[in-house]
Coordinates of C-alpha atoms and ligand atoms in Angstrom, one line a residue:
M25 CA 66.4 -23.7 -4.5
Q26 CA 67.5 -25.8 -7.4
T27 CA 67.3 -29.3 -6.7
M28 CA 71.0 -31.0 -6.8
R29 CA 71.2 -34.6 -6.7
N30 CA 74.8 -35.5 -7.9
P31 CA 78.3 -34.6 -7.5
D32 CA 78.6 -32.7 -10.8
Q33 CA 75.7 -30.5 -9.8
F34 CA 77.1 -29.6 -6.7
N35 CA 80.7 -28.8 -8.7
T36 CA 78.6 -26.7 -10.8
W37 CA 77.3 -24.8 -7.9
V38 CA 80.7 -24.3 -6.3
A39 CA 82.2 -23.0 -9.8
Q40 CA 79.1 -20.6 -10.1
L41 CA 79.4 -19.0 -6.6
Q42 CA 83.3 -19.0 -6.8
T43 CA 83.0 -16.9 -10.1
R44 CA 80.2 -14.8 -8.3
T45 CA 82.5 -13.9 -5.3
E46 CA 85.3 -13.1 -7.6
Q47 CA 83.0 -10.5 -9.5
V48 CA 81.6 -9.1 -6.2
L49 CA 84.9 -8.6 -4.8
F50 CA 86.2 -7.3 -8.3
S51 CA 83.6 -4.8 -8.9
N52 CA 83.2 -3.4 -5.3
M53 CA 87.1 -3.1 -4.3
P54 CA 88.6 0.2 -4.9
S55 CA 90.0 0.7 -8.3
A56 CA 93.7 0.4 -8.4
E57 CA 93.9 3.6 -10.3
L58 CA 92.4 5.5 -7.0
T59 CA 94.9 7.2 -5.0
P60 CA 96.8 6.0 -3.1
S61 CA 97.4 3.6 -6.2
T62 CA 100.0 1.4 -4.5
L63 CA 97.8 0.4 -1.8
H64 CA 94.9 -0.4 -3.8
T65 CA 97.0 -2.3 -6.2
A66 CA 98.3 -4.1 -3.3
M67 CA 94.8 -4.9 -1.8
R68 CA 93.4 -6.1 -5.1
Y69 CA 96.6 -8.4 -5.5
A70 CA 95.9 -9.9 -2.0
V71 CA 92.0 -10.5 -2.6
L72 CA 91.7 -11.3 -6.3
G73 CA 92.7 -14.1 -8.6
G74 CA 93.2 -16.8 -5.9
G75 CA 91.7 -18.7 -3.1
K76 CA 89.1 -21.3 -2.9
R77 CA 86.4 -19.0 -1.6
I78 CA 85.1 -21.8 1.0
R79 CA 84.3 -18.9 3.2
A80 CA 82.0 -17.1 0.9
L81 CA 80.7 -20.6 -0.3
L82 CA 79.7 -21.3 3.5
T83 CA 77.8 -18.1 3.6
Y84 CA 75.9 -18.8 0.3
A85 CA 75.3 -22.5 1.6
T86 CA 73.9 -21.3 4.6
A87 CA 71.6 -18.6 3.0
E88 CA 69.9 -21.3 1.0
F89 CA 69.4 -23.2 4.2
F90 CA 67.6 -20.3 5.7
S91 CA 66.0 -19.7 1.9
V92 CA 67.8 -16.3 1.9
P93 CA 67.8 -14.9 -1.9
T94 CA 71.6 -15.2 -2.9
P95 CA 71.8 -11.4 -4.1
Q96 CA 71.2 -10.6 -0.5
V97 CA 74.3 -12.1 0.8
D98 CA 76.6 -11.2 -2.0
I99 CA 78.4 -8.4 0.4
A100 CA 78.4 -10.7 3.5
A101 CA 80.0 -13.2 1.8
A102 CA 82.6 -10.9 -0.1
A103 CA 83.1 -9.3 3.4
V104 CA 84.2 -12.6 5.0
E105 CA 86.8 -13.1 2.3
L106 CA 88.2 -9.4 2.9
I107 CA 88.8 -10.5 6.5
H108 CA 90.2 -13.9 5.6
A109 CA 92.5 -12.3 2.9
F110 CA 93.9 -9.6 5.4
S111 CA 94.6 -12.6 7.8
L112 CA 96.8 -14.3 5.3
V113 CA 98.6 -11.2 4.4
H114 CA 99.4 -10.7 8.1
D115 CA 100.0 -14.4 8.7
D116 CA 102.6 -14.5 5.9
M117 CA 104.8 -11.6 7.1
P118 CA 108.3 -12.1 8.5
C119 CA 107.1 -11.3 12.1
M120 CA 104.5 -14.2 11.9
D121 CA 105.1 -17.2 9.7
N122 CA 107.3 -15.7 7.2
D123 CA 106.0 -17.4 4.1
D124 CA 107.0 -16.1 0.7
L125 CA 104.3 -17.9 -1.2
R126 CA 100.4 -17.2 -1.4
R127 CA 98.0 -18.9 -3.5
G128 CA 100.7 -19.7 -6.1
K129 CA 102.0 -16.3 -6.3
P130 CA 104.6 -13.9 -4.1
A131 CA 103.1 -13.3 -0.8
T132 CA 101.9 -9.6 -0.6
H133 CA 104.9 -8.3 1.7
K134 CA 107.4 -10.1 -0.9
Q135 CA 105.7 -8.2 -3.6
F136 CA 105.0 -4.9 -2.3
G137 CA 107.1 -4.6 0.9
D138 CA 106.4 -5.1 4.6
A139 CA 105.0 -1.7 5.2
T140 CA 102.4 -1.9 2.4
A141 CA 101.4 -5.3 3.5
L142 CA 100.8 -4.3 6.8
L143 CA 98.6 -1.3 5.4
V144 CA 96.9 -3.8 3.1
G145 CA 95.7 -6.1 6.2
D146 CA 94.3 -2.8 7.9
A147 CA 92.5 -1.3 5.0
L148 CA 91.0 -4.9 3.9
Q149 CA 89.7 -5.1 7.5
T150 CA 88.0 -1.8 7.7
L151 CA 86.8 -2.1 4.0
A152 CA 84.9 -5.4 5.1
F153 CA 82.9 -3.3 8.0
E154 CA 82.5 -0.6 5.5
W155 CA 80.6 -2.8 3.0
L156 CA 78.5 -4.4 5.6
A157 CA 77.4 -0.9 6.9
S158 CA 76.9 0.6 3.5
D159 CA 74.2 0.6 1.0
R160 CA 76.0 -2.2 -0.6
C161 CA 74.6 -4.6 1.9
V162 CA 71.0 -4.9 1.4
V163 CA 69.7 -6.5 4.3
P164 CA 67.5 -4.4 6.7
A165 CA 69.4 -2.1 9.4
A166 CA 68.6 -4.2 12.3
Q167 CA 70.1 -7.0 10.9
K168 CA 73.3 -5.3 9.5
V169 CA 74.0 -4.6 13.1
Q170 CA 74.1 -8.4 14.0
L171 CA 76.0 -9.2 10.8
L172 CA 78.7 -6.4 11.8
Y173 CA 78.8 -7.5 15.6
T174 CA 79.2 -11.2 14.4
L175 CA 82.1 -10.5 12.0
A176 CA 83.8 -8.1 14.5
V177 CA 83.9 -10.7 17.1
A178 CA 85.2 -13.6 15.0
T179 CA 87.8 -11.2 13.8
G180 CA 89.2 -10.0 17.1
S181 CA 91.0 -11.2 20.3
V182 CA 88.5 -13.9 21.0
G183 CA 88.5 -15.0 17.5
M184 CA 91.0 -14.7 14.6
A185 CA 93.5 -12.6 16.0
G186 CA 93.6 -14.2 19.4
G187 CA 94.0 -17.8 17.7
Q188 CA 97.1 -16.2 15.7
S189 CA 98.2 -15.0 19.2
I190 CA 97.9 -18.3 20.8
D191 CA 99.6 -19.8 17.7
L192 CA 102.8 -17.5 18.1
E193 CA 103.1 -18.1 21.9
S194 CA 102.7 -22.2 21.3
T195 CA 105.4 -22.2 18.9
N196 CA 108.1 -24.4 20.3
Q197 CA 105.8 -25.6 22.9
Q198 CA 103.4 -28.6 24.0
L199 CA 99.7 -27.9 23.9
S200 CA 97.3 -30.0 25.9
I201 CA 94.8 -31.2 23.3
A202 CA 92.2 -28.8 24.9
Q203 CA 94.5 -25.9 24.3
L204 CA 95.0 -26.8 20.6
E205 CA 91.5 -27.2 19.9
Q206 CA 90.9 -23.6 21.5
M207 CA 93.6 -22.3 19.2
H208 CA 92.1 -23.9 16.2
Q209 CA 88.7 -22.7 17.0
Y210 CA 89.9 -19.2 17.5
K211 CA 92.3 -18.8 14.6
T212 CA 90.1 -20.5 11.7
G213 CA 86.9 -21.8 13.3
A214 CA 85.5 -18.2 14.5
L215 CA 85.6 -16.8 11.0
I216 CA 84.3 -20.0 9.5
R217 CA 81.6 -19.8 11.9
A218 CA 81.0 -16.1 11.2
A219 CA 80.8 -16.7 7.4
A220 CA 77.7 -19.3 8.1
L221 CA 76.1 -17.0 10.5
L222 CA 76.1 -14.1 8.2
G223 CA 74.2 -16.0 5.9
A224 CA 71.8 -17.2 8.6
Y225 CA 71.4 -13.7 10.3
S226 CA 70.7 -12.4 6.7
A227 CA 67.2 -14.0 6.8
S228 CA 64.4 -11.8 8.1
Q229 CA 63.6 -14.5 10.9
A230 CA 66.1 -17.4 11.3
D231 CA 64.2 -20.6 12.2
A232 CA 65.7 -21.5 15.8
Q233 CA 66.0 -25.1 15.2
K234 CA 68.1 -24.6 12.0
L235 CA 70.0 -22.3 13.7
R236 CA 71.1 -24.9 16.5
A237 CA 71.7 -27.3 13.5
I238 CA 74.1 -24.6 11.8
E239 CA 75.8 -24.0 15.2
T240 CA 76.8 -27.7 15.3
Y241 CA 77.6 -28.1 11.9
I242 CA 80.1 -25.1 11.6
R243 CA 81.7 -25.9 14.9
A244 CA 82.9 -29.2 13.4
I245 CA 83.5 -27.5 9.9
G246 CA 85.5 -24.9 11.4
L247 CA 87.8 -27.2 13.5
A248 CA 87.9 -29.5 10.7
F249 CA 89.0 -27.0 8.3
Q250 CA 92.0 -26.3 10.2
V251 CA 92.8 -30.1 11.0
V252 CA 92.9 -30.7 7.3
D253 CA 95.3 -27.6 6.6
D254 CA 97.5 -29.1 9.1
I255 CA 97.6 -32.4 7.4
L256 CA 98.0 -31.0 3.9
D257 CA 101.1 -29.1 5.3
A258 CA 102.5 -32.3 6.3
E259 CA 101.4 -34.2 3.1
A260 CA 100.9 -32.1 0.2
D261 CA 103.3 -30.4 -2.0
T262 CA 104.0 -26.7 -2.6
A263 CA 102.9 -26.6 -5.9
T264 CA 99.4 -28.1 -5.4
L265 CA 99.1 -26.0 -2.2
G266 CA 100.1 -22.6 -3.8
K267 CA 101.9 -22.1 -0.5
T268 CA 104.9 -23.6 1.1
A269 CA 104.3 -27.1 2.3
G270 CA 106.0 -28.7 5.3
K271 CA 106.4 -25.1 7.1
D272 CA 104.6 -26.1 10.3
A273 CA 107.3 -28.8 11.1
A274 CA 110.0 -26.4 9.9
Q275 CA 108.6 -23.8 12.4
N276 CA 107.8 -26.0 15.2
K277 CA 104.2 -25.1 15.3
S278 CA 101.7 -26.8 17.5
T279 CA 99.3 -28.4 15.1
Y280 CA 97.1 -31.8 15.5
V281 CA 99.8 -33.3 13.1
S282 CA 102.6 -32.8 15.7
L283 CA 100.5 -33.3 18.9
I284 CA 98.6 -36.7 17.7
G285 CA 100.0 -37.8 14.5
L286 CA 98.8 -37.9 11.1
P287 CA 96.6 -41.1 11.4
A288 CA 94.7 -39.6 14.7
A289 CA 94.6 -36.2 12.9
K290 CA 92.8 -38.0 9.8
A291 CA 90.5 -39.7 11.8
L292 CA 89.5 -36.7 13.8
A293 CA 89.0 -35.0 10.5
E294 CA 86.5 -37.9 9.6
D295 CA 84.9 -37.9 12.8
L296 CA 84.3 -34.0 12.3
Y297 CA 82.9 -34.4 9.0
N298 CA 80.2 -37.3 10.3
R299 CA 79.5 -34.8 13.2
A300 CA 78.9 -32.1 10.6
L301 CA 76.7 -34.3 8.5
S302 CA 74.6 -35.7 11.4
S303 CA 73.9 -32.1 12.3
L304 CA 71.9 -31.6 9.3
G305 CA 69.8 -34.6 10.3
S306 CA 66.7 -35.1 8.1
Y307 CA 67.0 -31.7 6.2
G308 CA 66.4 -32.0 2.5
D309 CA 67.6 -30.1 -0.5
E310 CA 67.8 -27.0 1.4
A311 CA 71.0 -28.4 3.1
Y312 CA 72.4 -30.1 -0.1
A313 CA 75.0 -27.4 -0.5
L314 CA 76.2 -27.7 3.3
R315 CA 76.4 -31.2 2.9
G316 CA 78.6 -30.7 -0.4
L317 CA 80.8 -28.3 1.5
A318 CA 81.5 -30.7 4.5
T319 CA 82.9 -33.1 1.9
L320 CA 84.9 -30.4 -0.1
V321 CA 86.4 -29.1 3.5
T322 CA 87.3 -32.4 4.7
Q323 CA 88.4 -34.1 1.5
R324 CA 90.3 -31.2 -0.5
D325 CA 93.9 -31.6 -1.7
S326 CA 94.9 -27.9 -1.4
Ligands
IPE423 C1 94.2 -20.9 4.6 O1 93.0 -20.7 4.2 C2 94.5 -20.3 5.8 C3 93.7 -20.9 7.0 C4 92.8 -20.3 7.8 C5 94.0 -22.5 7.3 P1 92.3 -21.3 3.0 O2 92.9 -22.8 2.6 O3 90.9 -21.1 2.9 O4 93.0 -20.3 1.7 P2 92.5 -19.9 0.5 O5 91.5 -18.7 0.8 O6 92.1 -21.1 -0.4 O7 93.7 -19.3 0.0
IPE424 C1 96.7 -19.4 9.3 O1 97.0 -20.6 9.8 C2 95.2 -18.7 10.0 C3 95.0 -17.3 9.7 C4 95.6 -16.9 8.8 C5 94.2 -16.8 10.5 P1 98.1 -21.1 8.9 O2 99.7 -20.4 9.2 O3 98.2 -22.5 9.3 O4 97.7 -20.9 7.6 P2 98.6 -21.1 6.3 O5 98.9 -22.6 6.3 O6 99.7 -20.3 6.3 O7 97.6 -20.9 5.0
MG425 MG1 100.0 -19.0 10.9
MG426 MG1 100.6 -19.6 7.9
MG427 MG1 98.7 -24.2 7.8

């Protein structure tokens, strides 16, 4: 792996892999001309040309940690972004958060209607698994099963979908801290964990000690990600976020900000950042991108 020792080099790494993710998604997604054209146009609208691609970056960074060549995880990184994009399309629908703006443009259901948005989510979800199972994904078959299994569990009722369910039920309710943490770990942490594990499981033999380090790192990062999302919802503006600011309070959502307040939520994000860094201990350059991403996740402004 290339040695990276200053922030500029990390920023270059981020920019290159964001572009790479965009290209992999762009060239592998069904063309907008392919029938049914409306659905394919809407799928591309929901996925391409926006998003920080943090989950893909986590797959690439973890792959580097396990010395997996970058091309080997292109499809895994893109598949996680498909699941994430699907979750956003459904999250914004009127029956869920009812948000009009996503990634600086009208939410998919505003642009194409509710029924098409529903189908976009369905089709993006299955496309992710189709890609992993197909020849596009160049890891050996036995490992593919592990990738498929890991992503499926993270997406379902004890992962993202389950977390979204707890989110809906806990609106207008006061959760305990333990319940709130579980909600965050499910709705956001699970897919972020899967993003990292797909990078690890793409290695022909993942080192057990490194796997333990990644598990601790990613649990902290996954929770930190949603804590920061809650903080930004309360503090940032709509133009910077590219999505409607202040909606958690407006919709009386259970968040770290609503439960423990902004200063304690910020202290928690800092604590999780430190936990993530210390889990990487004395690893050297192979953990450089993971360290950079810990900073990016906790210190981002959108
Ligand atoms: C937003 O995720 C939704 C959450 C799970 C908190 P991101 O902030 O990663 O959204 P994009 O992909 O950059 O738009
Ligand atoms: C969304 O959480 C989590 C998922 C999409 C799974 P939020 O509802 O807080 O996400 P934003 O703030 O709308 O992006
Ligand atoms: Mg939501
Ligand atoms: Mg939302
Ligand atoms: Mg939010």
